[in-house]
Amino acid sequence: MTMNVADYARECAAQGLRGDYSVCRADFTVEQSYNYTADEQAVWRTLCDRQTKLTKKLAHRSYLDGVATLGLLDRIPDFGVVSEKLRKLTGWEIVAVPGLIPAPAFFVHLAARRFPVTNWLRTKQELDYIVEPDMFHDFFGHVPVLTQPVFADFMQMYGEKAEHLIALGGDEMISRLYWYTVEYGLIQGAGQPLKAFGAGLMSSFAELQFAVESKDAHHVPFDLETVMRTSYEIDKFQRAYFVLPSFDVLRDAFQNVADMAAIIGRHKGKPALDPAKL
Protein backbone atom coordinates (compact mmCIF):
# COMPACT_ATOMS: atom_id res chain seq x y z
CA MET A 1 0.00 0.00 0.00
CA THR A 2 1.35 3.40 -0.97
CA MET A 3 1.72 5.85 1.91
CA ASN A 4 0.17 9.26 1.38
CA VAL A 5 2.15 12.43 1.94
CA ALA A 6 0.45 13.47 5.18
CA ASP A 7 1.06 10.07 6.82
CA TYR A 8 4.65 10.03 5.63
CA ALA A 9 5.23 13.56 6.93
CA ARG A 10 3.97 12.55 10.38
CA GLU A 11 6.19 9.45 10.37
CA CYS A 12 9.28 11.45 9.37
CA ALA A 13 8.60 14.06 12.03
CA ALA A 14 8.25 11.32 14.65
CA GLN A 15 11.64 9.91 13.57
CA GLY A 16 13.26 13.32 13.88
CA LEU A 17 14.21 13.64 10.21
CA ARG A 18 15.19 17.22 9.47
CA GLY A 19 13.55 17.80 6.08
CA ASP A 20 10.21 19.61 5.95
CA TYR A 21 7.92 16.87 4.67
CA SER A 22 4.80 18.88 5.49
CA VAL A 23 5.16 20.87 2.24
CA CYS A 24 5.54 17.85 -0.07
CA ARG A 25 3.44 17.64 -3.20
CA ALA A 26 1.62 14.39 -3.98
CA ASP A 27 4.77 13.01 -5.65
CA PHE A 28 6.88 13.93 -2.58
CA THR A 29 8.70 16.76 -4.36
CA VAL A 30 9.14 20.29 -2.98
CA GLU A 31 10.56 23.58 -4.19
CA GLN A 32 14.32 23.90 -3.95
CA SER A 33 13.83 27.41 -2.48
CA TYR A 34 17.24 28.85 -3.31
CA ASN A 35 17.75 30.90 -0.14
CA TYR A 36 20.94 29.34 1.21
CA THR A 37 23.00 31.31 3.70
CA ALA A 38 26.61 32.38 3.33
CA ASP A 39 27.55 29.68 5.85
CA GLU A 40 25.81 27.02 3.77
CA GLN A 41 27.58 28.19 0.63
CA ALA A 42 30.87 28.00 2.53
CA VAL A 43 30.12 24.44 3.64
CA TRP A 44 29.36 23.46 0.04
CA ARG A 45 32.66 24.89 -1.21
CA THR A 46 34.58 23.24 1.64
CA LEU A 47 33.05 19.86 0.86
CA CYS A 48 33.61 20.22 -2.88
CA ASP A 49 37.18 21.49 -2.54
CA ARG A 50 38.17 18.68 -0.20
CA GLN A 51 36.45 15.92 -2.12
CA THR A 52 37.57 17.11 -5.54
CA LYS A 53 41.21 16.64 -4.51
CA LEU A 54 40.38 12.94 -4.24
CA THR A 55 37.92 12.51 -7.10
CA LYS A 56 40.38 13.98 -9.61
CA LYS A 57 42.64 11.05 -8.77
CA LEU A 58 40.24 8.26 -7.86
CA ALA A 59 36.96 8.84 -9.75
CA HIS A 60 36.14 7.35 -13.14
CA ARG A 61 36.32 9.73 -16.09
CA SER A 62 32.53 9.45 -16.59
CA TYR A 63 32.02 11.08 -13.21
CA LEU A 64 34.69 13.74 -13.77
CA ASP A 65 33.27 14.57 -17.19
CA GLY A 66 29.87 15.00 -15.59
CA VAL A 67 31.15 17.41 -12.95
CA ALA A 68 32.92 19.49 -15.59
CA THR A 69 29.87 19.55 -17.87
CA LEU A 70 27.33 20.46 -15.19
CA GLY A 71 29.47 22.90 -13.17
CA LEU A 72 28.74 21.93 -9.58
CA LEU A 73 31.68 23.14 -7.55
CA ASP A 74 31.62 26.91 -7.03
CA ARG A 75 28.26 27.26 -5.28
CA ILE A 76 25.23 25.25 -4.25
CA PRO A 77 23.68 24.21 -7.56
CA ASP A 78 20.43 25.64 -8.82
CA PHE A 79 18.37 22.54 -9.61
CA GLY A 80 16.62 24.18 -12.55
CA VAL A 81 19.84 25.30 -14.22
CA VAL A 82 21.44 21.86 -13.85
CA SER A 83 18.28 20.15 -15.09
CA GLU A 84 18.38 22.20 -18.27
CA LYS A 85 21.92 20.97 -18.99
CA LEU A 86 21.11 17.39 -18.02
CA ARG A 87 17.99 17.19 -20.19
CA LYS A 88 20.07 18.06 -23.26
CA LEU A 89 22.56 15.27 -22.49
CA THR A 90 20.46 12.30 -21.35
CA GLY A 91 16.87 13.49 -20.88
CA TRP A 92 17.16 13.50 -17.07
CA GLU A 93 16.22 16.31 -14.68
CA ILE A 94 16.53 17.06 -10.97
CA VAL A 95 13.55 17.28 -8.61
CA ALA A 96 13.87 18.62 -5.07
CA VAL A 97 12.75 16.48 -2.11
CA PRO A 98 13.04 17.05 1.66
CA GLY A 99 15.10 13.88 2.17
CA LEU A 100 14.39 10.16 1.84
CA ILE A 101 11.08 9.45 0.14
CA PRO A 102 9.04 6.21 -0.08
CA ALA A 103 10.45 3.62 -2.47
CA PRO A 104 7.41 3.54 -4.83
CA ALA A 105 7.62 7.32 -5.35
CA PHE A 106 11.38 7.07 -5.87
CA PHE A 107 10.93 4.40 -8.54
CA VAL A 108 8.29 6.47 -10.35
CA HIS A 109 10.68 9.41 -10.53
CA LEU A 110 13.55 7.27 -11.84
CA ALA A 111 11.32 5.67 -14.48
CA ALA A 112 10.45 9.18 -15.72
CA ARG A 113 14.14 10.23 -15.72
CA ARG A 114 13.75 12.47 -12.68
CA PHE A 115 16.37 12.16 -9.95
CA PRO A 116 15.26 13.24 -6.44
CA VAL A 117 17.82 15.47 -4.68
CA THR A 118 17.53 16.63 -1.06
CA ASN A 119 17.13 20.42 -0.85
CA TRP A 120 19.09 20.97 2.39
CA LEU A 121 22.80 20.74 3.21
CA ARG A 122 24.67 19.35 6.20
CA THR A 123 26.30 21.69 8.72
CA LYS A 124 30.02 22.34 9.13
CA GLN A 125 29.93 20.02 12.18
CA GLU A 126 28.90 17.15 9.86
CA LEU A 127 31.56 17.42 7.18
CA ASP A 128 32.80 13.85 7.67
CA TYR A 129 29.58 11.96 8.37
CA ILE A 130 25.86 12.54 8.24
CA VAL A 131 23.12 10.07 9.11
CA GLU A 132 20.62 11.22 6.47
CA PRO A 133 21.54 11.72 2.82
CA ASP A 134 21.76 15.44 2.11
CA MET A 135 22.24 17.62 -0.96
CA PHE A 136 25.99 17.00 -1.08
CA HIS A 137 25.56 13.23 -1.18
CA ASP A 138 22.70 13.40 -3.68
CA PHE A 139 24.12 16.05 -5.98
CA PHE A 140 27.90 15.68 -5.79
CA GLY A 141 27.58 11.90 -5.50
CA HIS A 142 24.79 10.89 -7.88
CA VAL A 143 24.11 13.58 -10.46
CA PRO A 144 27.41 13.74 -12.45
CA VAL A 145 27.15 10.15 -13.72
CA LEU A 146 23.62 10.80 -14.99
CA THR A 147 25.33 12.68 -17.84
CA GLN A 148 26.47 9.28 -19.20
CA PRO A 149 23.87 7.79 -21.57
CA VAL A 150 24.39 4.10 -20.73
CA PHE A 151 24.30 4.63 -16.97
CA ALA A 152 21.33 6.97 -17.38
CA ASP A 153 19.49 4.21 -19.25
CA PHE A 154 20.24 1.73 -16.46
CA MET A 155 18.82 4.09 -13.85
CA GLN A 156 15.60 4.51 -15.81
CA MET A 157 15.26 0.74 -16.23
CA TYR A 158 15.81 0.29 -12.50
CA GLY A 159 12.89 2.60 -11.80
CA GLU A 160 10.69 0.85 -14.35
CA LYS A 161 11.36 -2.71 -13.17
CA ALA A 162 12.02 -2.45 -9.44
CA GLU A 163 8.41 -2.62 -8.21
CA HIS A 164 7.67 -5.72 -10.31
CA LEU A 165 10.79 -7.47 -9.03
CA ILE A 166 10.02 -6.49 -5.45
CA ALA A 167 6.53 -7.97 -5.86
CA LEU A 168 8.22 -11.27 -6.75
CA GLY A 169 9.98 -11.22 -3.36
CA GLY A 170 13.13 -9.47 -4.50
CA ASP A 171 13.08 -6.42 -2.20
CA GLU A 172 16.41 -7.10 -0.50
CA MET A 173 18.05 -8.33 -3.69
CA ILE A 174 17.06 -5.24 -5.69
CA SER A 175 18.33 -3.03 -2.85
CA ARG A 176 21.68 -4.85 -2.89
CA LEU A 177 22.07 -4.23 -6.62
CA TYR A 178 21.51 -0.50 -6.15
CA TRP A 179 23.82 -0.38 -3.14
CA TYR A 180 26.76 -2.19 -4.71
CA THR A 181 26.57 -0.30 -8.03
CA VAL A 182 24.87 3.09 -7.81
CA GLU A 183 26.17 3.78 -4.29
CA TYR A 184 29.46 1.85 -3.98
CA GLY A 185 30.38 0.74 -7.48
CA LEU A 186 33.90 0.56 -8.89
CA ILE A 187 34.84 0.28 -12.56
CA GLN A 188 37.92 -0.93 -14.39
CA GLY A 189 38.07 -1.19 -18.16
CA ALA A 190 40.58 -3.43 -19.92
CA GLY A 191 44.08 -2.09 -19.35
CA GLN A 192 42.74 0.79 -17.26
CA PRO A 193 43.32 1.66 -13.57
CA LEU A 194 40.66 0.93 -10.97
CA LYS A 195 38.33 3.90 -10.43
CA ALA A 196 35.16 4.67 -8.46
CA PHE A 197 31.79 5.97 -9.59
CA GLY A 198 29.33 5.10 -6.78
CA ALA A 199 27.72 8.06 -5.03
CA GLY A 200 28.44 6.78 -1.54
CA LEU A 201 32.13 6.76 -2.42
CA MET A 202 32.13 10.07 -4.28
CA SER A 203 30.72 11.85 -1.23
CA SER A 204 32.88 10.06 1.38
CA PHE A 205 36.36 11.43 2.08
CA ALA A 206 37.61 8.33 3.90
CA GLU A 207 35.88 5.45 2.13
CA LEU A 208 36.72 6.64 -1.38
CA GLN A 209 40.41 6.37 -0.55
CA PHE A 210 39.94 3.00 1.14
CA ALA A 211 37.85 1.46 -1.65
CA VAL A 212 40.23 2.36 -4.47
CA GLU A 213 43.68 2.49 -2.87
CA SER A 214 43.76 0.27 0.21
CA LYS A 215 45.27 -3.21 0.02
CA ASP A 216 42.64 -4.20 2.58
CA ALA A 217 39.73 -3.38 0.26
CA HIS A 218 38.13 -6.56 -1.09
CA HIS A 219 37.51 -6.18 -4.84
CA VAL A 220 35.17 -8.66 -6.51
CA PRO A 221 34.38 -8.91 -10.25
CA PHE A 222 30.79 -7.88 -10.98
CA ASP A 223 28.32 -10.73 -11.32
CA LEU A 224 24.63 -9.86 -11.18
CA GLU A 225 23.51 -12.91 -9.22
CA THR A 226 26.33 -12.61 -6.69
CA VAL A 227 25.62 -8.92 -6.15
CA MET A 228 21.93 -9.60 -5.56
CA ARG A 229 22.76 -12.27 -2.98
CA THR A 230 25.43 -10.37 -0.99
CA SER A 231 24.70 -8.47 2.23
CA TYR A 232 26.09 -4.96 2.73
CA GLU A 233 27.13 -2.54 5.46
CA ILE A 234 25.07 0.58 6.25
CA ASP A 235 27.24 2.36 8.82
CA LYS A 236 30.79 1.14 8.13
CA PHE A 237 33.12 0.56 5.19
CA GLN A 238 31.95 -2.15 2.80
CA ARG A 239 33.54 -5.56 3.18
CA ALA A 240 33.42 -6.04 -0.59
CA TYR A 241 33.36 -3.72 -3.60
CA PHE A 242 32.12 -5.03 -6.94
CA VAL A 243 34.09 -3.99 -10.01
CA LEU A 244 32.33 -3.42 -13.33
CA PRO A 245 34.26 -3.62 -16.61
CA SER A 246 31.89 -1.02 -18.11
CA PHE A 247 28.46 0.54 -17.66
CA ASP A 248 27.27 -1.50 -20.65
CA VAL A 249 27.70 -4.67 -18.58
CA LEU A 250 25.52 -3.22 -15.81
CA ARG A 251 22.78 -2.09 -18.20
CA ASP A 252 22.79 -5.34 -20.16
CA ALA A 253 22.68 -7.48 -17.02
CA PHE A 254 19.59 -5.66 -15.80
CA GLN A 255 17.86 -5.55 -19.18
CA ASN A 256 16.36 -9.04 -19.12
CA VAL A 257 13.66 -9.02 -16.46
CA ALA A 258 13.13 -12.78 -16.87
CA ASP A 259 16.71 -13.40 -15.77
CA MET A 260 16.20 -11.12 -12.76
CA ALA A 261 12.98 -12.93 -11.84
CA ALA A 262 14.75 -16.29 -12.07
CA ILE A 263 17.50 -15.12 -9.70
CA ILE A 264 14.87 -13.95 -7.22
CA GLY A 265 13.01 -17.24 -7.51
CA ARG A 266 16.17 -19.22 -6.75
CA HIS A 267 17.28 -17.20 -3.75
CA LYS A 268 14.40 -15.38 -2.03
CA GLY A 269 14.16 -16.33 1.63
CA LYS A 270 17.67 -17.77 1.68
CA PRO A 271 20.49 -16.35 3.83
CA ALA A 272 22.59 -13.64 2.17
CA LEU A 273 26.21 -14.22 1.21
CA ASP A 274 28.93 -12.83 3.48
CA PRO A 275 30.81 -10.18 1.44
CA ALA A 276 34.07 -10.96 3.22
CA LYS A 277 33.96 -14.55 1.98
CA LEU A 278 33.40 -13.91 -1.73
XYZ file of C-alpha atoms in Angstrom:
278
model
C 0.000 0.000 0.000
C 1.348 3.396 -0.974
C 1.724 5.854 1.907
C 0.174 9.265 1.377
C 2.152 12.434 1.936
C 0.454 13.468 5.182
C 1.062 10.074 6.822
C 4.649 10.026 5.630
C 5.230 13.562 6.926
C 3.975 12.547 10.378
C 6.188 9.452 10.373
C 9.275 11.446 9.374
C 8.597 14.064 12.034
C 8.251 11.317 14.654
C 11.638 9.906 13.565
C 13.258 13.320 13.884
C 14.206 13.639 10.208
C 15.185 17.217 9.467
C 13.552 17.801 6.076
C 10.214 19.607 5.954
C 7.923 16.873 4.673
C 4.799 18.883 5.488
C 5.158 20.867 2.240
C 5.537 17.850 -0.075
C 3.441 17.639 -3.197
C 1.622 14.387 -3.978
C 4.766 13.012 -5.646
C 6.880 13.935 -2.579
C 8.695 16.761 -4.365
C 9.140 20.287 -2.985
C 10.561 23.579 -4.194
C 14.316 23.901 -3.946
C 13.832 27.412 -2.479
C 17.238 28.845 -3.305
C 17.749 30.898 -0.140
C 20.938 29.342 1.210
C 22.998 31.313 3.698
C 26.615 32.383 3.332
C 27.550 29.677 5.855
C 25.814 27.022 3.774
C 27.579 28.186 0.631
C 30.873 27.997 2.527
C 30.118 24.439 3.642
C 29.360 23.463 0.036
C 32.657 24.887 -1.209
C 34.581 23.240 1.635
C 33.046 19.859 0.860
C 33.611 20.220 -2.876
C 37.184 21.486 -2.535
C 38.169 18.683 -0.203
C 36.451 15.915 -2.124
C 37.571 17.112 -5.539
C 41.209 16.636 -4.513
C 40.376 12.936 -4.243
C 37.915 12.505 -7.096
C 40.380 13.983 -9.610
C 42.637 11.052 -8.766
C 40.240 8.257 -7.859
C 36.964 8.842 -9.749
C 36.137 7.354 -13.141
C 36.322 9.732 -16.095
C 32.533 9.452 -16.587
C 32.024 11.078 -13.206
C 34.692 13.739 -13.766
C 33.275 14.568 -17.190
C 29.866 14.999 -15.586
C 31.149 17.405 -12.950
C 32.918 19.492 -15.590
C 29.875 19.546 -17.865
C 27.332 20.463 -15.188
C 29.472 22.897 -13.175
C 28.737 21.928 -9.580
C 31.684 23.142 -7.549
C 31.616 26.906 -7.027
C 28.257 27.264 -5.276
C 25.228 25.252 -4.251
C 23.678 24.207 -7.561
C 20.427 25.639 -8.821
C 18.373 22.537 -9.611
C 16.619 24.183 -12.555
C 19.840 25.304 -14.220
C 21.439 21.865 -13.846
C 18.280 20.154 -15.093
C 18.378 22.199 -18.268
C 21.922 20.974 -18.985
C 21.115 17.394 -18.020
C 17.993 17.188 -20.190
C 20.066 18.059 -23.259
C 22.556 15.273 -22.489
C 20.455 12.301 -21.354
C 16.874 13.494 -20.875
C 17.163 13.504 -17.066
C 16.222 16.308 -14.681
C 16.533 17.062 -10.967
C 13.554 17.283 -8.611
C 13.874 18.620 -5.069
C 12.755 16.480 -2.111
C 13.042 17.045 1.662
C 15.096 13.876 2.172
C 14.387 10.160 1.845
C 11.078 9.448 0.138
C 9.044 6.211 -0.078
C 10.449 3.623 -2.473
C 7.413 3.542 -4.826
C 7.621 7.318 -5.354
C 11.382 7.073 -5.868
C 10.933 4.400 -8.539
C 8.295 6.468 -10.354
C 10.684 9.409 -10.534
C 13.549 7.265 -11.845
C 11.320 5.674 -14.482
C 10.445 9.184 -15.716
C 14.137 10.232 -15.716
C 13.748 12.470 -12.679
C 16.365 12.160 -9.946
C 15.263 13.241 -6.435
C 17.820 15.469 -4.679
C 17.533 16.631 -1.056
C 17.130 20.419 -0.853
C 19.091 20.972 2.394
C 22.798 20.741 3.205
C 24.672 19.351 6.200
C 26.295 21.688 8.717
C 30.019 22.343 9.134
C 29.926 20.022 12.179
C 28.899 17.153 9.864
C 31.558 17.418 7.179
C 32.797 13.851 7.671
C 29.585 11.961 8.365
C 25.856 12.536 8.237
C 23.119 10.070 9.112
C 20.618 11.219 6.472
C 21.539 11.716 2.817
C 21.765 15.444 2.114
C 22.243 17.619 -0.959
C 25.991 17.004 -1.082
C 25.563 13.234 -1.181
C 22.700 13.396 -3.684
C 24.118 16.053 -5.981
C 27.897 15.684 -5.793
C 27.581 11.899 -5.501
C 24.791 10.893 -7.881
C 24.112 13.575 -10.457
C 27.409 13.739 -12.450
C 27.155 10.148 -13.720
C 23.618 10.802 -14.993
C 25.329 12.675 -17.843
C 26.472 9.281 -19.197
C 23.869 7.789 -21.571
C 24.389 4.104 -20.734
C 24.299 4.630 -16.973
C 21.328 6.975 -17.384
C 19.487 4.211 -19.246
C 20.240 1.729 -16.465
C 18.822 4.087 -13.853
C 15.600 4.513 -15.806
C 15.263 0.742 -16.226
C 15.811 0.288 -12.505
C 12.893 2.600 -11.799
C 10.691 0.851 -14.355
C 11.362 -2.713 -13.169
C 12.016 -2.447 -9.436
C 8.414 -2.616 -8.206
C 7.670 -5.717 -10.307
C 10.791 -7.467 -9.033
C 10.022 -6.492 -5.452
C 6.530 -7.970 -5.857
C 8.220 -11.266 -6.751
C 9.978 -11.217 -3.361
C 13.130 -9.466 -4.496
C 13.076 -6.420 -2.204
C 16.409 -7.101 -0.502
C 18.049 -8.334 -3.694
C 17.062 -5.243 -5.687
C 18.333 -3.031 -2.853
C 21.675 -4.849 -2.894
C 22.066 -4.233 -6.618
C 21.507 -0.497 -6.147
C 23.821 -0.377 -3.139
C 26.760 -2.188 -4.710
C 26.571 -0.297 -8.035
C 24.870 3.095 -7.806
C 26.172 3.781 -4.290
C 29.460 1.850 -3.975
C 30.379 0.739 -7.477
C 33.903 0.565 -8.894
C 34.838 0.282 -12.558
C 37.921 -0.932 -14.386
C 38.073 -1.193 -18.156
C 40.580 -3.428 -19.921
C 44.080 -2.094 -19.349
C 42.741 0.792 -17.262
C 43.324 1.659 -13.566
C 40.661 0.930 -10.974
C 38.327 3.897 -10.428
C 35.164 4.670 -8.462
C 31.791 5.974 -9.593
C 29.327 5.099 -6.783
C 27.718 8.061 -5.031
C 28.443 6.776 -1.536
C 32.132 6.760 -2.419
C 32.130 10.073 -4.277
C 30.718 11.847 -1.227
C 32.885 10.062 1.377
C 36.359 11.427 2.083
C 37.615 8.327 3.900
C 35.882 5.452 2.125
C 36.718 6.644 -1.385
C 40.411 6.366 -0.555
C 39.945 3.001 1.141
C 37.850 1.464 -1.646
C 40.229 2.361 -4.469
C 43.676 2.490 -2.874
C 43.762 0.269 0.207
C 45.274 -3.206 0.023
C 42.637 -4.203 2.581
C 39.732 -3.377 0.264
C 38.126 -6.557 -1.087
C 37.511 -6.177 -4.837
C 35.172 -8.660 -6.511
C 34.381 -8.914 -10.252
C 30.792 -7.880 -10.978
C 28.322 -10.730 -11.316
C 24.630 -9.855 -11.183
C 23.510 -12.911 -9.225
C 26.334 -12.613 -6.693
C 25.620 -8.920 -6.154
C 21.930 -9.595 -5.558
C 22.760 -12.274 -2.979
C 25.430 -10.375 -0.986
C 24.698 -8.466 2.232
C 26.091 -4.960 2.725
C 27.127 -2.535 5.460
C 25.075 0.582 6.246
C 27.236 2.360 8.817
C 30.786 1.136 8.126
C 33.123 0.563 5.192
C 31.951 -2.153 2.800
C 33.545 -5.565 3.180
C 33.416 -6.036 -0.592
C 33.364 -3.720 -3.597
C 32.122 -5.028 -6.938
C 34.095 -3.988 -10.009
C 32.330 -3.423 -13.334
C 34.263 -3.624 -16.614
C 31.885 -1.022 -18.114
C 28.463 0.544 -17.659
C 27.274 -1.498 -20.645
C 27.703 -4.672 -18.577
C 25.516 -3.215 -15.812
C 22.781 -2.089 -18.205
C 22.791 -5.337 -20.162
C 22.680 -7.482 -17.016
C 19.591 -5.657 -15.798
C 17.863 -5.547 -19.178
C 16.358 -9.042 -19.121
C 13.657 -9.025 -16.462
C 13.134 -12.778 -16.870
C 16.715 -13.401 -15.765
C 16.201 -11.124 -12.756
C 12.983 -12.931 -11.836
C 14.747 -16.287 -12.069
C 17.500 -15.116 -9.703
C 14.872 -13.947 -7.220
C 13.007 -17.240 -7.514
C 16.166 -19.224 -6.751
C 17.279 -17.199 -3.748
C 14.396 -15.382 -2.032
C 14.162 -16.331 1.625
C 17.670 -17.769 1.679
C 20.490 -16.350 3.832
C 22.590 -13.645 2.168
C 26.206 -14.220 1.209
C 28.931 -12.833 3.476
C 30.811 -10.184 1.436
C 34.073 -10.959 3.224
C 33.959 -14.549 1.976
C 33.402 -13.912 -1.730
